[in-house]
PDB file of C-alpha atoms in Angstrom:
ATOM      1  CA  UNK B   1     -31.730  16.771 -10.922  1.00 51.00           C
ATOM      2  CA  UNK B   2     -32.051  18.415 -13.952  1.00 51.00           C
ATOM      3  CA  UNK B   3     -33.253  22.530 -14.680  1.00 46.00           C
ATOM      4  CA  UNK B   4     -35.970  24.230 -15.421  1.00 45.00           C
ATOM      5  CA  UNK B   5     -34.986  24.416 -19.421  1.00 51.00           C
ATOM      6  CA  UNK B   6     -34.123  20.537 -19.019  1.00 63.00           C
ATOM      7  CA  UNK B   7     -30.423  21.115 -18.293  1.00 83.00           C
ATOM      8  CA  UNK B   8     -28.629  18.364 -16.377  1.00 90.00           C
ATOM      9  CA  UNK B   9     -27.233  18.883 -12.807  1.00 90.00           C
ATOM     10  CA  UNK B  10     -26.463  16.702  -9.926  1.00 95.00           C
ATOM     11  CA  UNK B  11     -23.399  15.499  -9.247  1.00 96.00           C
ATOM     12  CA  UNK B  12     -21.525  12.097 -10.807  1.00 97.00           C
ATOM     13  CA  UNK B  13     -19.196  10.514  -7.894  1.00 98.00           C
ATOM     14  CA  UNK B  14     -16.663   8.291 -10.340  1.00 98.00           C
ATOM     15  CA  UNK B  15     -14.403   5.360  -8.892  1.00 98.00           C
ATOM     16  CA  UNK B  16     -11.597   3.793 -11.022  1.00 97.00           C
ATOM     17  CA  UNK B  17      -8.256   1.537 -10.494  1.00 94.00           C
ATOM     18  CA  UNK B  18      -5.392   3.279 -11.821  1.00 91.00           C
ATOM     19  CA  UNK B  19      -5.054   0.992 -14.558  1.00 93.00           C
ATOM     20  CA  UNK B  20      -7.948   1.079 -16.863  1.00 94.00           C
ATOM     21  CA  UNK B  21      -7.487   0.063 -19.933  1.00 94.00           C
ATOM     22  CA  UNK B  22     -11.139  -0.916 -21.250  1.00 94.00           C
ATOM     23  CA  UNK B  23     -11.760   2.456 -22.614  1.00 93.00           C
ATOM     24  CA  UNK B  24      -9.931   5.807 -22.129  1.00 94.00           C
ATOM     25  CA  UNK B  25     -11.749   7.302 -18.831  1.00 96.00           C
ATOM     26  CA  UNK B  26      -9.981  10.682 -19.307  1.00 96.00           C
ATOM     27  CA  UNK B  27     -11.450  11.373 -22.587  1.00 96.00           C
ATOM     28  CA  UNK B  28     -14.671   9.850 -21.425  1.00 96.00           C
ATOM     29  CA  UNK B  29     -14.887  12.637 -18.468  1.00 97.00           C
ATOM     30  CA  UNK B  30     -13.836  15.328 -20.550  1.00 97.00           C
ATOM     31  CA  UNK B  31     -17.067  14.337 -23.318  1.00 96.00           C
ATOM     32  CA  UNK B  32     -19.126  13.786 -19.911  1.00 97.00           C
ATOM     33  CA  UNK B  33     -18.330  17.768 -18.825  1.00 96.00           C
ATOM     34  CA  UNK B  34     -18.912  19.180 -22.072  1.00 96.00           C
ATOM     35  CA  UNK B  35     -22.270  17.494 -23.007  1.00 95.00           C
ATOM     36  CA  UNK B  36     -23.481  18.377 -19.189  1.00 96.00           C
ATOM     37  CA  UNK B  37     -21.418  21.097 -17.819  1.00 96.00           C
ATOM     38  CA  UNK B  38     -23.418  21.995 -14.916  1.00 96.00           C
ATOM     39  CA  UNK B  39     -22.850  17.988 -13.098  1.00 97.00           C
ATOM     40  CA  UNK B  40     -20.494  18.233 -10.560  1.00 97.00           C
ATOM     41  CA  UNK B  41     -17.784  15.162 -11.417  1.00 97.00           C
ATOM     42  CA  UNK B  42     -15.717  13.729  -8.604  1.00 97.00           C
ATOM     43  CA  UNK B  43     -12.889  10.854  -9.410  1.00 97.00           C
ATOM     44  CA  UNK B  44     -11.342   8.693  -6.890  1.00 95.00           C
ATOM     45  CA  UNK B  45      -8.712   6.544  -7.912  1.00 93.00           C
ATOM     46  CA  UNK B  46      -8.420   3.301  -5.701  1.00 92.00           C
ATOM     47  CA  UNK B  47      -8.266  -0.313  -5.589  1.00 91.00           C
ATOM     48  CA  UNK B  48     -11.258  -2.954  -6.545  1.00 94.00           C
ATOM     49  CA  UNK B  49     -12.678  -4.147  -3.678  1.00 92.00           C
ATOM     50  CA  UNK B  50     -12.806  -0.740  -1.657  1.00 94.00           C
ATOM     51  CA  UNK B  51     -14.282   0.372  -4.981  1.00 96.00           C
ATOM     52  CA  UNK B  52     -16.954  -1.680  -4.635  1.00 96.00           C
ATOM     53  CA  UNK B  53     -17.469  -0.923  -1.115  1.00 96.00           C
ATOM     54  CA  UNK B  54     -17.791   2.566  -2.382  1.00 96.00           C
ATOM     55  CA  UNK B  55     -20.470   1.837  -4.564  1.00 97.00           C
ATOM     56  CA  UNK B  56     -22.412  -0.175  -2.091  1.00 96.00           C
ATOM     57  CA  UNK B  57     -22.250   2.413   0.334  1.00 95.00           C
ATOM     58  CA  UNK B  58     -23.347   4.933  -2.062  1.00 94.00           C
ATOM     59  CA  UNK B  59     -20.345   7.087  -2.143  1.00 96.00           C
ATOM     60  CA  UNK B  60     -19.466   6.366  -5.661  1.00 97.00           C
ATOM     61  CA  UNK B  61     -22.345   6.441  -8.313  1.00 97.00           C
ATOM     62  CA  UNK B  62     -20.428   4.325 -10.725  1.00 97.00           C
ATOM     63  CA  UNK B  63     -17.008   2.513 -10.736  1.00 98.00           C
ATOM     64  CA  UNK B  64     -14.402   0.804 -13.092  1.00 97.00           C
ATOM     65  CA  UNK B  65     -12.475  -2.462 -11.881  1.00 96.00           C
ATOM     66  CA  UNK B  66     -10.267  -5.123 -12.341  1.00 94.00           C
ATOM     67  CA  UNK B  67     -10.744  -8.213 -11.137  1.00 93.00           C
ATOM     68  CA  UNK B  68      -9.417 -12.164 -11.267  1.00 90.00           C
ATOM     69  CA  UNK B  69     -11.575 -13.665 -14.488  1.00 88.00           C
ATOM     70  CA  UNK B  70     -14.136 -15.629 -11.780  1.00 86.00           C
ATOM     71  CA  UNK B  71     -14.891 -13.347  -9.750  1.00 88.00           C
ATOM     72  CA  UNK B  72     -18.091 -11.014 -10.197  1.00 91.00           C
ATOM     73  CA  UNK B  73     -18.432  -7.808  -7.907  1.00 94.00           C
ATOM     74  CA  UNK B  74     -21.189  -8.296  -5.666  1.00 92.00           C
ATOM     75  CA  UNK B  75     -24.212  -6.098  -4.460  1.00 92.00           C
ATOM     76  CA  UNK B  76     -24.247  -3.971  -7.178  1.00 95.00           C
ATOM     77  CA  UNK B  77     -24.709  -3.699 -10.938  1.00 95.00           C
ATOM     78  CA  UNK B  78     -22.409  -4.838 -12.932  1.00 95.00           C
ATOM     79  CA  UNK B  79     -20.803  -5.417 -17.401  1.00 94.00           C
ATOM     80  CA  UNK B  80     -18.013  -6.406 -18.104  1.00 95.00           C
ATOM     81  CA  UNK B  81     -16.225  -4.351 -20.248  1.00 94.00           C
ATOM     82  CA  UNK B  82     -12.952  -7.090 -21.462  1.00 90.00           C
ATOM     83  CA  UNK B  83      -9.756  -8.487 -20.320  1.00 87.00           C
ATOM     84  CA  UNK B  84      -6.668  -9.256 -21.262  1.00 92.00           C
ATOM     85  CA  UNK B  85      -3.262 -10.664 -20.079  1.00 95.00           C
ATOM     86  CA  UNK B  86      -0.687  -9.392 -17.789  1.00 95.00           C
ATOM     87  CA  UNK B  87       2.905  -8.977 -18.539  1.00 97.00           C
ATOM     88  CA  UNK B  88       6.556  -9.038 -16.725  1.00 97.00           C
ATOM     89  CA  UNK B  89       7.936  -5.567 -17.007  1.00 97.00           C
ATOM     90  CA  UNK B  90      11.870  -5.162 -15.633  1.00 97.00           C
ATOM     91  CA  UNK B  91      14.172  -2.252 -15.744  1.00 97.00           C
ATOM     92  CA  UNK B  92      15.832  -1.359 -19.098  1.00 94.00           C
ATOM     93  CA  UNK B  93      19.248  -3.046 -17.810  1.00 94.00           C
ATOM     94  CA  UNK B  94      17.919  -6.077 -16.041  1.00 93.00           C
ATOM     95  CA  UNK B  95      20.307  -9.026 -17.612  1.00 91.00           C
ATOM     96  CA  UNK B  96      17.079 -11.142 -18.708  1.00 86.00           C
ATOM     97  CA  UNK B  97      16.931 -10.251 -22.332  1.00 85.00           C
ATOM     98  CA  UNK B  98      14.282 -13.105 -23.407  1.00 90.00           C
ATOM     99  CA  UNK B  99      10.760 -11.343 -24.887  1.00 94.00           C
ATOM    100  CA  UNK B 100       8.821 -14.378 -23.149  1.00 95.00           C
ATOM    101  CA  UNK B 101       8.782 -16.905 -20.116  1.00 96.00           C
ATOM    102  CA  UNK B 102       7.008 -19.165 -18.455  1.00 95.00           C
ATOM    103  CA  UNK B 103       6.267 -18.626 -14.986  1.00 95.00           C
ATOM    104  CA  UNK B 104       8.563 -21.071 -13.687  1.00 95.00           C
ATOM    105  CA  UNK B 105      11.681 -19.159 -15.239  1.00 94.00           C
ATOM    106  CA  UNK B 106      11.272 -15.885 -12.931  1.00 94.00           C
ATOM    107  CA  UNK B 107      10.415 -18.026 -10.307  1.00 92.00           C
ATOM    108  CA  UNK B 108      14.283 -16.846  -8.247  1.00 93.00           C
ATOM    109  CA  UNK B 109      13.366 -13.590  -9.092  1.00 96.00           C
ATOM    110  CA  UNK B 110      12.398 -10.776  -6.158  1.00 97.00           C
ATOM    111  CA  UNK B 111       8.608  -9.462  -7.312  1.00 97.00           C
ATOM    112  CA  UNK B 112       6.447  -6.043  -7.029  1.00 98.00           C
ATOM    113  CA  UNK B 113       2.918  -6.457  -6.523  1.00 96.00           C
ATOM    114  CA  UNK B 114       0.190  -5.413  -5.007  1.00 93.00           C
ATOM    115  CA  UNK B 115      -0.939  -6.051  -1.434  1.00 92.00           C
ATOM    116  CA  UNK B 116      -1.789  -9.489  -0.788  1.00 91.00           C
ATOM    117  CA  UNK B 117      -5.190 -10.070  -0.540  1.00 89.00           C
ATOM    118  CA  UNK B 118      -6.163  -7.392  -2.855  1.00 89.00           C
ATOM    119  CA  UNK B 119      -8.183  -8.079  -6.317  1.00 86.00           C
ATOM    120  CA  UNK B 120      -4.660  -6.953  -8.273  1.00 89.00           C
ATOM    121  CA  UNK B 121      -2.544  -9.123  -6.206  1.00 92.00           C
ATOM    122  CA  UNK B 122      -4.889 -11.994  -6.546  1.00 91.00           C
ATOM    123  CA  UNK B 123      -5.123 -12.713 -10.243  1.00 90.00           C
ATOM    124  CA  UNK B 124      -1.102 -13.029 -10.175  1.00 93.00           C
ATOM    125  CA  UNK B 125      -1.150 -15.210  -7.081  1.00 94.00           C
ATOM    126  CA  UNK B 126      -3.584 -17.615  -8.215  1.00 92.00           C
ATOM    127  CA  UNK B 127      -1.669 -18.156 -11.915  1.00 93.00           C
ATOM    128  CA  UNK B 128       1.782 -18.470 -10.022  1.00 94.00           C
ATOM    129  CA  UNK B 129      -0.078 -21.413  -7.912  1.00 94.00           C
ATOM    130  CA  UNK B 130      -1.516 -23.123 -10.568  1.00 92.00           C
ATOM    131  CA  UNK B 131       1.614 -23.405 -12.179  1.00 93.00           C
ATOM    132  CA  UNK B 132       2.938 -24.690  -9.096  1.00 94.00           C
ATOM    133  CA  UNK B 133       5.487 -22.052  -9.078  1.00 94.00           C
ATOM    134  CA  UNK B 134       6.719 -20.391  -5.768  1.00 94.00           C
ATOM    135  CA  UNK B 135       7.831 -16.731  -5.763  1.00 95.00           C
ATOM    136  CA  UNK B 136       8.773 -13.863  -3.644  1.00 96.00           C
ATOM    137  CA  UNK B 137       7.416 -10.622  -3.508  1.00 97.00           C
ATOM    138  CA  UNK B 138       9.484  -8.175  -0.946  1.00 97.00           C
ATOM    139  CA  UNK B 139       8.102  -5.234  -2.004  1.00 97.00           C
ATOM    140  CA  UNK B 140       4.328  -4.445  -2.013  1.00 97.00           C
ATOM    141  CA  UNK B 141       2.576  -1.278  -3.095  1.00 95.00           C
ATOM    142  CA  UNK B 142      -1.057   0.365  -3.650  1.00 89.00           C
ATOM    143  CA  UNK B 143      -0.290   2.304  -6.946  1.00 90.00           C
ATOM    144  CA  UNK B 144       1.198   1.220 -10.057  1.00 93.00           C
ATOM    145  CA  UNK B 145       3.097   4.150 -10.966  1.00 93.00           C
ATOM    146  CA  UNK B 146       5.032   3.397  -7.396  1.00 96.00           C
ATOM    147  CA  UNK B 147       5.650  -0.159  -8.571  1.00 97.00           C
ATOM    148  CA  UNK B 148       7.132   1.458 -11.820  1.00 97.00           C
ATOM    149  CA  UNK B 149       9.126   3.752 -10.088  1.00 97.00           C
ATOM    150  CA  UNK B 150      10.399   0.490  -8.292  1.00 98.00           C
ATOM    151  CA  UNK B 151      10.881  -1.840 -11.530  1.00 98.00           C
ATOM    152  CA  UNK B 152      13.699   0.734 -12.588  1.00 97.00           C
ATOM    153  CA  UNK B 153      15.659   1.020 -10.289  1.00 97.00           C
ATOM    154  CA  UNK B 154      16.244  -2.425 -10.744  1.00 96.00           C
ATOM    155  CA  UNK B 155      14.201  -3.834  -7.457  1.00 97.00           C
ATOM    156  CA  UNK B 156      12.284  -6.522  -9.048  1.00 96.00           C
ATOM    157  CA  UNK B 157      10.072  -7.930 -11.455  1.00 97.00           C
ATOM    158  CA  UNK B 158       6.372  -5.907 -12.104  1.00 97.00           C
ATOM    159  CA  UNK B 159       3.200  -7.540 -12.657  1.00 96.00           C
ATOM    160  CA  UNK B 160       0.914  -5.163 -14.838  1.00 95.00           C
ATOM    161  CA  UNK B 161      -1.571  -5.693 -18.013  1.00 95.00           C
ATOM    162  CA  UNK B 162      -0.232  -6.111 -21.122  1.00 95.00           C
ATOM    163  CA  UNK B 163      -1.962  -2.754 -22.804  1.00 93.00           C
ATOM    164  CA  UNK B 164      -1.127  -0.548 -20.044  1.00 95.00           C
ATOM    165  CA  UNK B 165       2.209  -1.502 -19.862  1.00 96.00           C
ATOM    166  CA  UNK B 166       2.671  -0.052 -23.043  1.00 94.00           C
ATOM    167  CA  UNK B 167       2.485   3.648 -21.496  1.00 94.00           C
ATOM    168  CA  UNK B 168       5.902   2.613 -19.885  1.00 96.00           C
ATOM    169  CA  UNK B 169       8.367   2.616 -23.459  1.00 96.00           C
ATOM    170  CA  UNK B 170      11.625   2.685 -20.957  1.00 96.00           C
ATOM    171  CA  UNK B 171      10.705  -0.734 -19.038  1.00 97.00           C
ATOM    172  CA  UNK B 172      11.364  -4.103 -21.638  1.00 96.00           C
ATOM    173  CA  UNK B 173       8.546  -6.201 -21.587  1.00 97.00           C
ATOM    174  CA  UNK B 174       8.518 -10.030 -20.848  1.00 97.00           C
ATOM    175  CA  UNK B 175       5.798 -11.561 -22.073  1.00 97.00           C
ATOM    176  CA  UNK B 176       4.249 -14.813 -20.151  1.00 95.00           C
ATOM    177  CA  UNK B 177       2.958 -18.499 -20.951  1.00 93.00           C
ATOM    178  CA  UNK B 178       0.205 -19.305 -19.134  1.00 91.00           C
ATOM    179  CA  UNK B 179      -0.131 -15.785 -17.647  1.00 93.00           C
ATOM    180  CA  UNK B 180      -3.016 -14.187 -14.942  1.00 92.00           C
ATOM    181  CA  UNK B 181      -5.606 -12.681 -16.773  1.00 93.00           C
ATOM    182  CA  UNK B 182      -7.956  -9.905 -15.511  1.00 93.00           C
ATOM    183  CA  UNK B 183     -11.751  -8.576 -16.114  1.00 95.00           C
ATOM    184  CA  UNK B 184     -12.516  -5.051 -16.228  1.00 96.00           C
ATOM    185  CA  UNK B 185     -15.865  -4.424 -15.085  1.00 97.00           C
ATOM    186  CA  UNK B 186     -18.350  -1.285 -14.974  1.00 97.00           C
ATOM    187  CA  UNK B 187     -20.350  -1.484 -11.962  1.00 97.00           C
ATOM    188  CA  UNK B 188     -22.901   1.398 -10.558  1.00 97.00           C
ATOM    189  CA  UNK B 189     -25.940   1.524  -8.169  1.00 92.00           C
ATOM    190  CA  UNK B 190     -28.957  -0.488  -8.694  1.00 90.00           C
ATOM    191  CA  UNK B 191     -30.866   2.926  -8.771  1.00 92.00           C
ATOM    192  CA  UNK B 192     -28.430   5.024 -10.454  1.00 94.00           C
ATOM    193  CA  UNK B 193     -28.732   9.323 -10.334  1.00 95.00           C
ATOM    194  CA  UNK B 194     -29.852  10.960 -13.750  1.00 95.00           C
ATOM    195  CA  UNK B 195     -26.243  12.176 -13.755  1.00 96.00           C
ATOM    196  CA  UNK B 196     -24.876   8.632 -13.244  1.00 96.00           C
ATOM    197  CA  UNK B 197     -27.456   7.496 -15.760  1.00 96.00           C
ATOM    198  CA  UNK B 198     -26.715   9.661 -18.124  1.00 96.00           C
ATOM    199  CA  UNK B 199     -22.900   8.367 -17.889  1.00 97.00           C
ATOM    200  CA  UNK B 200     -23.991   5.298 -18.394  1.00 96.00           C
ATOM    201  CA  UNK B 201     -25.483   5.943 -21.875  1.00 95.00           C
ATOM    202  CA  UNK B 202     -22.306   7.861 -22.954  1.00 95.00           C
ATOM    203  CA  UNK B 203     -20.296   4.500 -22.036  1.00 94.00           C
ATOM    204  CA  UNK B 204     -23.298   2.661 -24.706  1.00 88.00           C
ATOM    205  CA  UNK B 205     -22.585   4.866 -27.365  1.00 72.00           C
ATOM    206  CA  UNK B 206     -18.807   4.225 -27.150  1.00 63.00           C
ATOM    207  CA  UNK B 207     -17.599   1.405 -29.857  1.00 59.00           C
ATOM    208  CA  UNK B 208     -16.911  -2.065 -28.558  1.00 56.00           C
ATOM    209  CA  UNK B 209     -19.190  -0.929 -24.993  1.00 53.00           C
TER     210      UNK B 209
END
């Protein structure tokens, strides 16, 4: 709803995967509160498809995902806002020292991912498969920073995208030949709020959106 002198209000109910990369959704919040300080913002940070879900349901007025480069969120609206590659990450000691691999060389080595199942997991699963390579992944987690945690003490081999495994200086980086790719998308409801529309025009004016 908006005020009697035209002011904004409402409330914007935000969704987001912990690794966004697409555009920098801190900064975008903080220009969201001051341009219309009397919206009520909400974030909840979670995976893709109960993301989604959220959005659906109506509990989230807009979300950003990530998502295997077929697949299209359904029941709601949706842009895609770019992709990119995803990278090895290992602790600073591990003894591989190469800056690139195919899939089949880390094939003997023990792997972090997500859940199976899950839109994160899935993008990794279905590259490893094409390339007809087998691997094992003993440890499985819901956040990234928990799979970083993991990757340096040494337990594994990470899967995360290339640009936001660049916040992580301390890990080495292997980059990969023939390596999952994933789709950021914006999504939001078919009828969206004025708050949630008025999100979605600060998104438009960003460069590259």
């Amino acid at each position: 709803m908006a005020a009697a002198g035209g002011e904004l209000r409402g409330r914007l109910a935000v969704g987001a995967i912990p690794t966004v990369t697409a555009l920098d959704l801190p900064v975008l919040l903080r220009d969201y509160r001051r341009r219309h300080p009397k919206v009520g913002i909400t974030l909840t940070s979670a995976g893709s498809d109960h993301l989604i879900e959220r959005v659906r349901q109506g509990g989230a007025d807009v979300a950003f995902l990530g998502l295997p480069p077929r697949a299209e969120p359904k029941g709601v609206r949706s842009r895609r806002l770019g992709g990119g590659e995803l990278v090895a990450v290992v602790a600073p000691d591990h003894p591989r020292t190469e800056p690139e691999s195919d899939l089949a060389g880390l094939a003997d080595e023990p792997f972090i991912d997500f859940r199976a199942g899950v839109a994160g997991r899935v993008q990794s699963d279905e590259a490893f498969a094409a390339a007809g390579v087998r691997r094992e992944v003993p440890f499985e987690v819901s956040s990234a920073d928990f799979m970083v945690d993991l990757v340096r003490q040494g337990l594994g081999v990470g899967m995360l995208p290339a640009a936001y495994a660049t916040r992580f200086p301390d890990l080495r980086v292997i980059r990969l030949r023939g390596a999952p790719t994933r789709v950021e998308h914006l999504i939001w409801q078919d009828r969206p709020s004025p708050a949630a529309a008025a999100f979605l025009d600060l998104i438009g004016e960003r460069p590259g959106s």
